PDB file of C-alpha atoms and ligand atoms in Angstrom:
ATOM      1  CA  MET A 133     -21.915 -67.289-149.347  1.00  0.00           C
ATOM      2  CA  ILE A 134     -19.981 -70.545-149.656  1.00  0.00           C
ATOM      3  CA  ASN A 135     -19.230 -71.591-153.250  1.00  0.00           C
ATOM      4  CA  LYS A 136     -16.711 -74.365-152.750  1.00  0.00           C
ATOM      5  CA  VAL A 137     -16.067 -76.815-149.931  1.00  0.00           C
ATOM      6  CA  GLU A 138     -13.834 -79.810-149.336  1.00  0.00           C
ATOM      7  CA  VAL A 139     -14.726 -82.435-146.750  1.00  0.00           C
ATOM      8  CA  SER A 140     -13.167 -85.749-145.805  1.00  0.00           C
ATOM      9  CA  THR A 141     -14.572 -88.883-144.180  1.00  0.00           C
ATOM     10  CA  PRO A 142     -12.729 -91.889-142.704  1.00  0.00           C
ATOM     11  CA  GLY A 143     -12.925 -95.484-143.890  1.00  0.00           C
ATOM     12  CA  LYS A 144     -13.962 -98.174-141.379  1.00  0.00           C
ATOM     13  CA  LEU A 145     -13.172-101.624-140.121  1.00  0.00           C
ATOM     14  CA  MET A 146     -15.770-103.865-138.525  1.00  0.00           C
ATOM     15  CA  LEU A 147     -14.253-105.237-135.304  1.00  0.00           C
ATOM     16  CA  LEU A 148     -16.962-107.675-134.169  1.00  0.00           C
ATOM     17  CA  GLY A 149     -20.632-108.339-134.896  1.00  0.00           C
ATOM     18  CA  GLU A 150     -21.003-108.306-138.690  1.00  0.00           C
ATOM     19  CA  HIS A 151     -24.184-109.866-140.097  1.00  0.00           C
ATOM     20  CA  ALA A 152     -25.765-110.112-136.616  1.00  0.00           C
ATOM     21  CA  VAL A 153     -26.007-106.295-136.701  1.00  0.00           C
ATOM     22  CA  ILE A 154     -28.461-106.540-139.610  1.00  0.00           C
ATOM     23  CA  TYR A 155     -30.823-108.368-137.212  1.00  0.00           C
ATOM     24  CA  GLY A 156     -31.061-105.933-134.315  1.00  0.00           C
ATOM     25  CA  ARG A 157     -27.802-106.885-132.549  1.00  0.00           C
ATOM     26  CA  PRO A 158     -24.924-104.508-131.711  1.00  0.00           C
ATOM     27  CA  CYS A 159     -21.557-104.425-133.456  1.00  0.00           C
ATOM     28  CA  LEU A 160     -18.205-102.735-132.786  1.00  0.00           C
ATOM     29  CA  VAL A 161     -16.624-100.637-135.535  1.00  0.00           C
ATOM     30  CA  THR A 162     -13.617 -98.365-135.721  1.00  0.00           C
ATOM     31  CA  ALA A 163     -12.920 -95.507-138.155  1.00  0.00           C
ATOM     32  CA  VAL A 164      -9.528 -95.730-139.892  1.00  0.00           C
ATOM     33  CA  ASP A 165      -7.174 -92.956-140.897  1.00  0.00           C
ATOM     34  CA  GLN A 166      -7.407 -93.596-144.646  1.00  0.00           C
ATOM     35  CA  ARG A 167      -9.907 -91.030-145.891  1.00  0.00           C
ATOM     36  CA  MET A 168     -12.301 -90.230-148.711  1.00  0.00           C
ATOM     37  CA  LYS A 169     -12.158 -86.646-149.965  1.00  0.00           C
ATOM     38  CA  VAL A 170     -15.246 -84.994-151.492  1.00  0.00           C
ATOM     39  CA  ILE A 171     -15.148 -81.525-153.079  1.00  0.00           C
ATOM     40  CA  GLY A 172     -18.390 -79.711-153.853  1.00  0.00           C
ATOM     41  CA  GLU A 173     -18.454 -76.557-155.979  1.00  0.00           C
ATOM     42  CA  LYS A 174     -21.417 -74.464-157.082  1.00  0.00           C
ATOM     43  CA  VAL A 175     -21.275 -73.747-160.831  1.00  0.00           C
ATOM     44  CA  GLY A 176     -23.401 -71.561-163.135  1.00  0.00           C
ATOM     45  CA  GLY A 177     -26.394 -73.171-164.870  1.00  0.00           C
ATOM     46  CA  PRO A 178     -28.471 -76.111-163.751  1.00  0.00           C
ATOM     47  CA  GLY A 179     -26.036 -78.936-164.659  1.00  0.00           C
ATOM     48  CA  ILE A 180     -24.530 -81.429-162.182  1.00  0.00           C
ATOM     49  CA  THR A 181     -21.146 -82.953-163.021  1.00  0.00           C
ATOM     50  CA  ILE A 182     -19.649 -85.855-161.066  1.00  0.00           C
ATOM     51  CA  ASP A 183     -15.960 -86.671-161.297  1.00  0.00           C
ATOM     52  CA  ALA A 184     -14.936 -89.877-159.498  1.00  0.00           C
ATOM     53  CA  PRO A 185     -11.753 -91.088-161.222  1.00  0.00           C
ATOM     54  CA  ASP A 186     -11.087 -93.765-158.544  1.00  0.00           C
ATOM     55  CA  VAL A 187     -14.130 -95.665-159.803  1.00  0.00           C
ATOM     56  CA  GLY A 188     -13.631 -94.841-163.510  1.00  0.00           C
ATOM     57  CA  ILE A 189     -16.118 -91.931-163.695  1.00  0.00           C
ATOM     58  CA  HIS A 190     -14.852 -88.865-165.522  1.00  0.00           C
ATOM     59  CA  ASP A 191     -17.036 -85.744-165.617  1.00  0.00           C
ATOM     60  CA  PHE A 192     -20.332 -87.608-165.743  1.00  0.00           C
ATOM     61  CA  GLU A 193     -23.180 -85.184-166.456  1.00  0.00           C
ATOM     62  CA  TYR A 194     -26.165 -86.056-164.316  1.00  0.00           C
ATOM     63  CA  LYS A 195     -29.581 -84.773-165.274  1.00  0.00           C
ATOM     64  CA  PRO A 196     -32.075 -84.864-162.392  1.00  0.00           C
ATOM     65  CA  GLY A 197     -34.702 -87.437-163.320  1.00  0.00           C
ATOM     66  CA  ASP A 198     -32.184 -89.743-165.089  1.00  0.00           C
ATOM     67  CA  GLY A 199     -33.182 -93.207-163.956  1.00  0.00           C
ATOM     68  CA  ASP A 200     -30.205 -95.239-165.091  1.00  0.00           C
ATOM     69  CA  VAL A 201     -26.882 -93.885-163.836  1.00  0.00           C
ATOM     70  CA  PRO A 202     -23.500 -95.697-163.823  1.00  0.00           C
ATOM     71  CA  LYS A 203     -22.753 -97.822-160.752  1.00  0.00           C
ATOM     72  CA  GLY A 204     -19.890 -95.543-159.649  1.00  0.00           C
ATOM     73  CA  VAL A 205     -22.183 -92.517-159.126  1.00  0.00           C
ATOM     74  CA  ARG A 206     -25.306 -94.142-157.633  1.00  0.00           C
ATOM     75  CA  PHE A 207     -24.531 -93.175-154.050  1.00  0.00           C
ATOM     76  CA  VAL A 208     -23.733 -89.574-155.057  1.00  0.00           C
ATOM     77  CA  VAL A 209     -27.028 -89.326-156.965  1.00  0.00           C
ATOM     78  CA  ALA A 210     -29.024 -90.856-154.075  1.00  0.00           C
ATOM     79  CA  ALA A 211     -27.457 -88.320-151.685  1.00  0.00           C
ATOM     80  CA  LEU A 212     -28.315 -85.409-154.045  1.00  0.00           C
ATOM     81  CA  LYS A 213     -31.930 -86.605-154.289  1.00  0.00           C
ATOM     82  CA  ASN A 214     -32.407 -87.177-150.570  1.00  0.00           C
ATOM     83  CA  PHE A 215     -30.902 -83.804-149.719  1.00  0.00           C
ATOM     84  CA  GLY A 216     -33.149 -82.176-152.357  1.00  0.00           C
ATOM     85  CA  TRP A 217     -30.271 -80.340-154.044  1.00  0.00           C
ATOM     86  CA  ASN A 218     -31.200 -77.811-156.771  1.00  0.00           C
ATOM     87  CA  GLY A 219     -28.795 -75.897-158.982  1.00  0.00           C
ATOM     88  CA  GLY A 220     -25.485 -76.203-160.777  1.00  0.00           C
ATOM     89  CA  LEU A 221     -22.845 -78.287-159.009  1.00  0.00           C
ATOM     90  CA  LYS A 222     -19.592 -80.099-159.524  1.00  0.00           C
ATOM     91  CA  ILE A 223     -18.789 -83.002-157.191  1.00  0.00           C
ATOM     92  CA  THR A 224     -15.295 -84.525-157.190  1.00  0.00           C
ATOM     93  CA  THR A 225     -14.274 -87.527-155.087  1.00  0.00           C
ATOM     94  CA  ALA A 226     -10.811 -88.919-154.375  1.00  0.00           C
ATOM     95  CA  SER A 227     -10.006 -91.768-152.019  1.00  0.00           C
ATOM     96  CA  GLU A 228      -6.843 -92.651-150.098  1.00  0.00           C
ATOM     97  CA  PHE A 229      -7.985 -96.287-150.059  1.00  0.00           C
ATOM     98  CA  SER A 230      -9.095 -98.667-152.789  1.00  0.00           C
ATOM     99  CA  SER A 231     -12.818 -99.349-153.114  1.00  0.00           C
ATOM    100  CA  GLU A 232     -11.799-103.037-153.263  1.00  0.00           C
ATOM    101  CA  PHE A 233     -10.739-103.247-149.584  1.00  0.00           C
ATOM    102  CA  GLY A 234     -14.220-103.143-148.032  1.00  0.00           C
ATOM    103  CA  PHE A 235     -13.314-100.008-146.045  1.00  0.00           C
ATOM    104  CA  GLY A 236     -16.777 -98.559-146.768  1.00  0.00           C
ATOM    105  CA  SER A 237     -16.042 -96.288-149.735  1.00  0.00           C
ATOM    106  CA  SER A 238     -19.735 -96.015-150.754  1.00  0.00           C
ATOM    107  CA  SER A 239     -20.748 -94.948-147.259  1.00  0.00           C
ATOM    108  CA  ALA A 240     -17.838 -92.536-146.977  1.00  0.00           C
ATOM    109  CA  VAL A 241     -18.830 -90.917-150.305  1.00  0.00           C
ATOM    110  CA  THR A 242     -22.498 -90.693-149.305  1.00  0.00           C
ATOM    111  CA  VAL A 243     -21.653 -88.953-146.030  1.00  0.00           C
ATOM    112  CA  GLY A 244     -19.089 -86.716-147.760  1.00  0.00           C
ATOM    113  CA  VAL A 245     -21.550 -85.548-150.429  1.00  0.00           C
ATOM    114  CA  LEU A 246     -24.304 -84.813-147.889  1.00  0.00           C
ATOM    115  CA  LYS A 247     -21.861 -82.872-145.710  1.00  0.00           C
ATOM    116  CA  CYS A 248     -20.753 -80.828-148.773  1.00  0.00           C
ATOM    117  CA  LEU A 249     -24.380 -80.065-149.667  1.00  0.00           C
ATOM    118  CA  SER A 250     -25.198 -78.952-146.128  1.00  0.00           C
ATOM    119  CA  GLU A 251     -22.150 -76.644-146.094  1.00  0.00           C
ATOM    120  CA  LEU A 252     -22.859 -75.216-149.580  1.00  0.00           C
ATOM    121  CA  SER A 253     -26.507 -74.533-148.719  1.00  0.00           C
ATOM    122  CA  GLU A 254     -25.591 -73.365-145.212  1.00  0.00           C
ATOM    123  CA  THR A 255     -28.105 -75.841-143.750  1.00  0.00           C
ATOM    124  CA  LYS A 256     -27.230 -77.080-140.266  1.00  0.00           C
ATOM    125  CA  LEU A 257     -27.339 -80.890-140.110  1.00  0.00           C
ATOM    126  CA  ASP A 258     -26.534 -82.535-136.792  1.00  0.00           C
ATOM    127  CA  ASN A 259     -24.884 -85.978-136.837  1.00  0.00           C
ATOM    128  CA  LYS A 260     -28.135 -87.897-136.373  1.00  0.00           C
ATOM    129  CA  HIS A 261     -29.894 -86.005-139.164  1.00  0.00           C
ATOM    130  CA  LEU A 262     -26.873 -86.550-141.418  1.00  0.00           C
ATOM    131  CA  PHE A 263     -26.955 -90.262-140.520  1.00  0.00           C
ATOM    132  CA  ASP A 264     -30.687 -90.577-141.317  1.00  0.00           C
ATOM    133  CA  LEU A 265     -30.279 -88.930-144.758  1.00  0.00           C
ATOM    134  CA  ALA A 266     -27.190 -91.043-145.520  1.00  0.00           C
ATOM    135  CA  TYR A 267     -28.885 -94.258-144.360  1.00  0.00           C
ATOM    136  CA  LYS A 268     -31.915 -93.589-146.558  1.00  0.00           C
ATOM    137  CA  SER A 269     -29.568 -92.937-149.517  1.00  0.00           C
ATOM    138  CA  VAL A 270     -27.663 -96.199-148.974  1.00  0.00           C
ATOM    139  CA  LEU A 271     -30.873 -98.221-148.630  1.00  0.00           C
ATOM    140  CA  ASP A 272     -32.231 -96.570-151.811  1.00  0.00           C
ATOM    141  CA  VAL A 273     -29.187 -97.879-153.711  1.00  0.00           C
ATOM    142  CA  GLN A 274     -28.457-101.287-152.194  1.00  0.00           C
ATOM    143  CA  GLY A 275     -31.631-102.201-150.306  1.00  0.00           C
ATOM    144  CA  VAL A 276     -29.761-103.783-147.368  1.00  0.00           C
ATOM    145  CA  GLY A 277     -27.339-102.676-144.664  1.00  0.00           C
ATOM    146  CA  SER A 278     -27.206-101.822-140.981  1.00  0.00           C
ATOM    147  CA  GLY A 279     -25.656 -98.353-141.453  1.00  0.00           C
ATOM    148  CA  PHE A 280     -22.685 -99.077-139.142  1.00  0.00           C
ATOM    149  CA  ASP A 281     -20.238 -97.851-141.793  1.00  0.00           C
ATOM    150  CA  LEU A 282     -22.103 -94.523-142.090  1.00  0.00           C
ATOM    151  CA  ALA A 283     -21.892 -94.049-138.326  1.00  0.00           C
ATOM    152  CA  ALA A 284     -18.107 -94.631-138.451  1.00  0.00           C
ATOM    153  CA  ALA A 285     -17.796 -92.087-141.301  1.00  0.00           C
ATOM    154  CA  ILE A 286     -19.825 -89.487-139.351  1.00  0.00           C
ATOM    155  CA  TRP A 287     -18.812 -89.903-135.686  1.00  0.00           C
ATOM    156  CA  GLY A 288     -15.362 -91.445-136.204  1.00  0.00           C
ATOM    157  CA  GLY A 289     -13.577 -93.097-133.262  1.00  0.00           C
ATOM    158  CA  THR A 290     -14.590 -96.575-132.119  1.00  0.00           C
ATOM    159  CA  LEU A 291     -18.318 -97.187-131.765  1.00  0.00           C
ATOM    160  CA  ARG A 292     -20.834 -99.657-130.445  1.00  0.00           C
ATOM    161  CA  PHE A 293     -23.606 -99.474-133.011  1.00  0.00           C
ATOM    162  CA  VAL A 294     -27.079-101.017-133.126  1.00  0.00           C
ATOM    163  CA  THR A 295     -28.954-101.619-136.417  1.00  0.00           C
ATOM    164  CA  GLY A 296     -30.187 -98.534-138.230  1.00  0.00           C
ATOM    165  CA  GLY A 297     -28.526 -96.236-135.708  1.00  0.00           C
ATOM    166  CA  LYS A 298     -30.943 -97.169-132.889  1.00  0.00           C
ATOM    167  CA  LYS A 299     -27.975 -96.761-130.549  1.00  0.00           C
ATOM    168  CA  ILE A 300     -24.607 -95.209-131.376  1.00  0.00           C
ATOM    169  CA  GLU A 301     -22.141 -95.088-128.488  1.00  0.00           C
ATOM    170  CA  SER A 302     -18.596 -93.716-128.694  1.00  0.00           C
ATOM    171  CA  LEU A 303     -16.154 -95.941-126.794  1.00  0.00           C
ATOM    172  CA  LYS A 304     -13.163 -94.712-124.849  1.00  0.00           C
ATOM    173  CA  THR A 305     -10.282 -96.799-126.170  1.00  0.00           C
ATOM    174  CA  LYS A 306      -6.585 -96.425-126.758  1.00  0.00           C
ATOM    175  CA  GLU A 307      -5.179 -96.901-130.275  1.00  0.00           C
ATOM    176  CA  LEU A 308      -5.960-100.540-131.151  1.00  0.00           C
ATOM    177  CA  PRO A 309      -2.974-102.758-132.032  1.00  0.00           C
ATOM    178  CA  LEU A 310      -4.565-103.846-135.328  1.00  0.00           C
ATOM    179  CA  VAL A 311      -2.958-105.570-138.297  1.00  0.00           C
ATOM    180  CA  VAL A 312      -5.023-105.628-141.490  1.00  0.00           C
ATOM    181  CA  GLY A 313      -4.564-108.135-144.310  1.00  0.00           C
ATOM    182  CA  TYR A 314      -6.328-107.842-147.683  1.00  0.00           C
ATOM    183  CA  THR A 315      -7.118-111.106-149.460  1.00  0.00           C
ATOM    184  CA  GLY A 316      -7.007-109.577-152.951  1.00  0.00           C
ATOM    185  CA  ILE A 317     -10.623-110.624-153.490  1.00  0.00           C
ATOM    186  CA  LYS A 318     -13.445-108.082-153.703  1.00  0.00           C
ATOM    187  CA  ALA A 319     -16.517-109.248-151.800  1.00  0.00           C
ATOM    188  CA  ASP A 320     -20.085-108.379-152.721  1.00  0.00           C
ATOM    189  CA  THR A 321     -21.778-107.383-149.451  1.00  0.00           C
ATOM    190  CA  THR A 322     -25.344-107.499-150.806  1.00  0.00           C
ATOM    191  CA  THR A 323     -24.936-111.072-152.069  1.00  0.00           C
ATOM    192  CA  LEU A 324     -23.469-112.207-148.725  1.00  0.00           C
ATOM    193  CA  VAL A 325     -26.179-110.470-146.688  1.00  0.00           C
ATOM    194  CA  LYS A 326     -28.855-112.158-148.837  1.00  0.00           C
ATOM    195  CA  MET A 327     -27.123-115.523-148.442  1.00  0.00           C
ATOM    196  CA  VAL A 328     -27.173-115.233-144.634  1.00  0.00           C
ATOM    197  CA  SER A 329     -30.804-114.115-144.754  1.00  0.00           C
ATOM    198  CA  GLN A 330     -31.756-117.265-146.706  1.00  0.00           C
ATOM    199  CA  LYS A 331     -29.830-119.447-144.248  1.00  0.00           C
ATOM    200  CA  ARG A 332     -31.598-117.783-141.336  1.00  0.00           C
ATOM    201  CA  GLU A 333     -35.016-118.458-142.850  1.00  0.00           C
ATOM    202  CA  GLY A 334     -34.404-122.181-143.137  1.00  0.00           C
ATOM    203  CA  SER A 335     -32.478-122.622-139.879  1.00  0.00           C
ATOM    204  CA  TYR A 336     -35.234-123.327-137.304  1.00  0.00           C
ATOM    205  CA  GLY A 337     -33.857-120.554-135.079  1.00  0.00           C
ATOM    206  CA  ILE A 338     -30.237-121.769-135.138  1.00  0.00           C
ATOM    207  CA  VAL A 339     -28.988-118.648-136.911  1.00  0.00           C
ATOM    208  CA  GLU A 340     -30.829-116.473-134.373  1.00  0.00           C
ATOM    209  CA  GLU A 341     -29.000-118.389-131.604  1.00  0.00           C
ATOM    210  CA  ILE A 342     -25.694-117.659-133.357  1.00  0.00           C
ATOM    211  CA  PHE A 343     -26.624-113.976-133.452  1.00  0.00           C
ATOM    212  CA  ASP A 344     -27.443-114.066-129.707  1.00  0.00           C
ATOM    213  CA  GLN A 345     -23.978-115.505-129.045  1.00  0.00           C
ATOM    214  CA  VAL A 346     -22.413-112.818-131.228  1.00  0.00           C
ATOM    215  CA  GLU A 347     -24.286-110.176-129.212  1.00  0.00           C
ATOM    216  CA  SER A 348     -22.730-111.539-125.991  1.00  0.00           C
ATOM    217  CA  LEU A 349     -19.263-111.537-127.577  1.00  0.00           C
ATOM    218  CA  VAL A 350     -19.721-107.945-128.729  1.00  0.00           C
ATOM    219  CA  ASN A 351     -20.815-106.786-125.279  1.00  0.00           C
ATOM    220  CA  GLU A 352     -17.868-108.523-123.602  1.00  0.00           C
ATOM    221  CA  ALA A 353     -15.458-107.159-126.204  1.00  0.00           C
ATOM    222  CA  ARG A 354     -16.728-103.636-125.586  1.00  0.00           C
ATOM    223  CA  VAL A 355     -15.592-103.904-121.971  1.00  0.00           C
ATOM    224  CA  GLY A 356     -12.264-105.442-123.054  1.00  0.00           C
ATOM    225  CA  LEU A 357     -11.667-102.657-125.572  1.00  0.00           C
ATOM    226  CA  GLU A 358     -12.342 -99.934-123.031  1.00  0.00           C
ATOM    227  CA  LYS A 359      -9.982-101.604-120.544  1.00  0.00           C
ATOM    228  CA  GLY A 360      -7.317-102.194-123.207  1.00  0.00           C
ATOM    229  CA  ASN A 361      -7.469-105.930-122.460  1.00  0.00           C
ATOM    230  CA  TRP A 362      -6.284-106.976-125.920  1.00  0.00           C
ATOM    231  CA  GLU A 363      -5.801-110.628-125.003  1.00  0.00           C
ATOM    232  CA  GLN A 364      -9.453-110.880-124.006  1.00  0.00           C
ATOM    233  CA  VAL A 365     -10.648-109.016-127.121  1.00  0.00           C
ATOM    234  CA  GLY A 366      -8.427-111.230-129.313  1.00  0.00           C
ATOM    235  CA  GLY A 367      -9.996-114.374-127.818  1.00  0.00           C
ATOM    236  CA  LEU A 368     -13.481-112.957-128.485  1.00  0.00           C
ATOM    237  CA  MET A 369     -12.471-112.175-132.085  1.00  0.00           C
ATOM    238  CA  ASN A 370     -11.469-115.828-132.521  1.00  0.00           C
ATOM    239  CA  GLU A 371     -14.876-116.917-131.206  1.00  0.00           C
ATOM    240  CA  ASN A 372     -16.674-114.473-133.495  1.00  0.00           C
ATOM    241  CA  GLN A 373     -14.701-115.917-136.436  1.00  0.00           C
ATOM    242  CA  LYS A 374     -16.008-119.399-135.540  1.00  0.00           C
ATOM    243  CA  GLU A 375     -19.593-118.109-135.678  1.00  0.00           C
ATOM    244  CA  LEU A 376     -18.904-116.473-139.048  1.00  0.00           C
ATOM    245  CA  GLU A 377     -17.502-119.771-140.341  1.00  0.00           C
ATOM    246  CA  THR A 378     -20.690-121.510-139.194  1.00  0.00           C
ATOM    247  CA  LEU A 379     -22.678-118.905-141.137  1.00  0.00           C
ATOM    248  CA  GLY A 380     -20.586-119.833-144.194  1.00  0.00           C
ATOM    249  CA  VAL A 381     -19.191-116.373-144.991  1.00  0.00           C
ATOM    250  CA  SER A 382     -15.490-117.084-144.446  1.00  0.00           C
ATOM    251  CA  THR A 383     -13.319-118.359-147.303  1.00  0.00           C
ATOM    252  CA  ILE A 384     -10.140-120.397-147.719  1.00  0.00           C
ATOM    253  CA  GLU A 385      -8.194-117.197-148.473  1.00  0.00           C
ATOM    254  CA  LEU A 386      -9.470-115.474-145.316  1.00  0.00           C
ATOM    255  CA  SER A 387      -8.807-118.582-143.214  1.00  0.00           C
ATOM    256  CA  ARG A 388      -5.251-118.797-144.551  1.00  0.00           C
ATOM    257  CA  LEU A 389      -4.431-115.231-143.444  1.00  0.00           C
ATOM    258  CA  ILE A 390      -6.253-115.629-140.115  1.00  0.00           C
ATOM    259  CA  THR A 391      -4.402-118.878-139.306  1.00  0.00           C
ATOM    260  CA  ALA A 392      -1.061-117.331-140.304  1.00  0.00           C
ATOM    261  CA  ALA A 393      -1.668-114.367-137.971  1.00  0.00           C
ATOM    262  CA  ARG A 394      -2.662-116.621-135.054  1.00  0.00           C
ATOM    263  CA  GLU A 395       0.279-118.982-135.573  1.00  0.00           C
ATOM    264  CA  ALA A 396       2.636-115.990-135.604  1.00  0.00           C
ATOM    265  CA  GLY A 397       1.344-115.025-132.140  1.00  0.00           C
ATOM    266  CA  ALA A 398      -1.652-112.707-132.624  1.00  0.00           C
ATOM    267  CA  TRP A 399      -4.048-112.513-129.665  1.00  0.00           C
ATOM    268  CA  GLY A 400      -6.870-113.066-132.119  1.00  0.00           C
ATOM    269  CA  ALA A 401      -7.861-112.747-135.773  1.00  0.00           C
ATOM    270  CA  LYS A 402     -11.051-112.758-137.813  1.00  0.00           C
ATOM    271  CA  LEU A 403     -12.557-111.600-141.059  1.00  0.00           C
ATOM    272  CA  SER A 404     -13.816-108.003-141.055  1.00  0.00           C
ATOM    273  CA  GLY A 405     -17.011-107.086-142.909  1.00  0.00           C
ATOM    274  CA  ALA A 406     -19.307-109.245-144.977  1.00  0.00           C
ATOM    275  CA  GLY A 407     -16.765-112.046-145.587  1.00  0.00           C
ATOM    276  CA  GLY A 408     -16.312-113.674-148.995  1.00  0.00           C
ATOM    277  CA  GLY A 409     -12.977-111.814-149.398  1.00  0.00           C
ATOM    278  CA  ASP A 410     -11.984-108.218-148.545  1.00  0.00           C
ATOM    279  CA  CYS A 411      -9.919-107.944-145.342  1.00  0.00           C
ATOM    280  CA  MET A 412      -9.101-109.828-142.159  1.00  0.00           C
ATOM    281  CA  ILE A 413      -7.935-108.165-138.965  1.00  0.00           C
ATOM    282  CA  ALA A 414      -5.637-109.357-136.207  1.00  0.00           C
ATOM    283  CA  LEU A 415      -4.959-107.914-132.763  1.00  0.00           C
ATOM    284  CA  ALA A 416      -1.295-108.305-131.880  1.00  0.00           C
ATOM    285  CA  ASP A 417       1.580-106.859-129.889  1.00  0.00           C
ATOM    286  CA  LYS A 418       4.173-107.542-132.593  1.00  0.00           C
ATOM    287  CA  PRO A 419       2.522-106.056-135.703  1.00  0.00           C
ATOM    288  CA  LYS A 420       5.632-106.453-137.887  1.00  0.00           C
ATOM    289  CA  VAL A 421       5.921-110.201-137.195  1.00  0.00           C
ATOM    290  CA  ILE A 422       2.200-110.708-137.813  1.00  0.00           C
ATOM    291  CA  GLY A 423       2.309-108.560-140.951  1.00  0.00           C
ATOM    292  CA  LYS A 424       5.146-110.667-142.345  1.00  0.00           C
ATOM    293  CA  ALA A 425       3.221-113.882-141.659  1.00  0.00           C
ATOM    294  CA  ILE A 426       0.114-112.477-143.375  1.00  0.00           C
ATOM    295  CA  ALA A 427       2.166-111.414-146.410  1.00  0.00           C
ATOM    296  CA  LYS A 428       3.821-114.844-146.563  1.00  0.00           C
ATOM    297  CA  ALA A 429       0.356-116.424-146.582  1.00  0.00           C
ATOM    298  CA  GLY A 430      -0.549-114.315-149.656  1.00  0.00           C
ATOM    299  CA  GLY A 431      -2.192-111.255-148.059  1.00  0.00           C
ATOM    300  CA  VAL A 432      -1.489-107.576-148.637  1.00  0.00           C
ATOM    301  CA  VAL A 433      -0.863-105.741-145.378  1.00  0.00           C
ATOM    302  CA  ILE A 434      -2.607-102.372-145.120  1.00  0.00           C
ATOM    303  CA  ASN A 435      -1.285 -99.933-142.541  1.00  0.00           C
ATOM    304  CA  VAL A 436      -4.043 -98.108-140.715  1.00  0.00           C
ATOM    305  CA  SER A 437      -4.618 -96.435-137.382  1.00  0.00           C
ATOM    306  CA  SER A 438      -7.903 -96.952-135.541  1.00  0.00           C
ATOM    307  CA  GLY A 439     -10.236 -94.391-133.987  1.00  0.00           C
ATOM    308  CA  ALA A 440      -9.819 -91.787-136.743  1.00  0.00           C
ATOM    309  CA  GLU A 441     -11.733 -88.503-136.708  1.00  0.00           C
ATOM    310  CA  GLY A 442     -15.208 -88.529-138.288  1.00  0.00           C
ATOM    311  CA  VAL A 443     -16.399 -86.337-141.168  1.00  0.00           C
ATOM    312  CA  ARG A 444     -14.757 -82.907-141.227  1.00  0.00           C
ATOM    313  CA  VAL A 445     -14.553 -79.830-143.373  1.00  0.00           C
ATOM    314  CA  GLU A 446     -10.973 -79.453-144.587  1.00  0.00           C
TER     315      GLU A 446
HETATM  316  C1  MEV B 773     -20.525-105.614-143.987  1.00  0.00           C
HETATM  317  O1  MEV B 773     -19.353-104.853-143.881  1.00  0.00           O
HETATM  318  C2  MEV B 773     -21.141-105.873-142.636  1.00  0.00           C
HETATM  319  C3  MEV B 773     -22.552-106.480-142.690  1.00  0.00           C
HETATM  320  O2  MEV B 773     -22.980-106.650-141.336  1.00  0.00           O
HETATM  321  C4  MEV B 773     -23.501-105.584-143.434  1.00  0.00           C
HETATM  322  C5  MEV B 773     -23.976-104.354-142.666  1.00  0.00           C
HETATM  323  O3  MEV B 773     -23.941-104.331-141.458  1.00  0.00           O
HETATM  324  O4  MEV B 773     -24.417-103.401-143.339  1.00  0.00           O
HETATM  325  C6  MEV B 773     -22.508-107.839-143.331  1.00  0.00           C
END
C-alpha cells in the first residue's frame, strides 16, 4: 500500500500559436526544466489539508462540498472532485518557478495532484486519461483554455498540440536556443482570451483569417524545429508576433523586450502565452548578448532548458 508519494511536473512555454489554438488550430509548446512539486500523503480521518505556501495557502482545511474555496486551491479541489477522491489526505505543493511568469503553474498543479491521487489509490491512468481529467478540472475552474499547458506538463518535450488534445504529437528536436524575458507584469489569461473572443465575433471573419495564417506559421515552424533551422523558426516567430499585435494582445513592455532582443541579433522574438505581460521568448545563438539586451530594456531573464521531462514520480 502506498501512503505517501511525491511527483513533479514541468512548466511550459508557448512557442507559436497562442489564441489560435483555442479555435481549433495547432500550437507548438515546449516543457521547461523548472518544475512544480506535489506531495500527497494519506492521513487518518476524513479531513483534507492543502498546503501551498507559494500562493499564500497554509494548511487550508477543505471539506468536500465547500463551495467557496480560496483562489490558490481551486485547481487542487477541482482535481480532487474529478478524480473522486475519498478519505483523509494532505496535499503539499512547492514550485521552482513563480506563478507570476505564466509558466502554467495551475496546470502543473492540476496534473501533479491527479498523478498523486492515481499513485495513492493505485489506479492506472494513461496519459490521455490523465489529460482528460486534468482538462475537465481546468475548465471547471476557469471556463476557457485549450489544454496545451496540461499536455506539456504530462508528456513533456516539445509538442504540436491541437485544441482540447484532439492531436498531441511529440516533436524530435534538439535543445532550443531560447532566451526568456519576464516583463514583471502578471497577465490574466481568461481576460485576454475573452477579449480576443469578442474581437473575433465582430471581425467579419478577419480574426479567423489571422488564425488560418497562424496555423500555416505553426506548421512551417514544426518542420523548422525538427530540422534545427533556427533562423527559419525565428522568422516565423516574428511573423506570429505581428499577428498577435494585430489581435491587440501585445503590450509596450513586451514590445520593448522583443525589439531589444531582435536588435541585439536574435533570429526572432515574440510574446509567449496570452500576452498582456508575462514573458517573451527569443531564439538566438548568442544567449548572453540577447539576455543582456533584454535586461537593459527592463526585463528579467529566466534561465530555462526546453524539452523537459513530463510528469514523473520522484
Ligand atoms: C495562454 O498561455 C495561451 C492561450 O492560447 C490560452 C490557451 O491556449 O489555453 C491564450
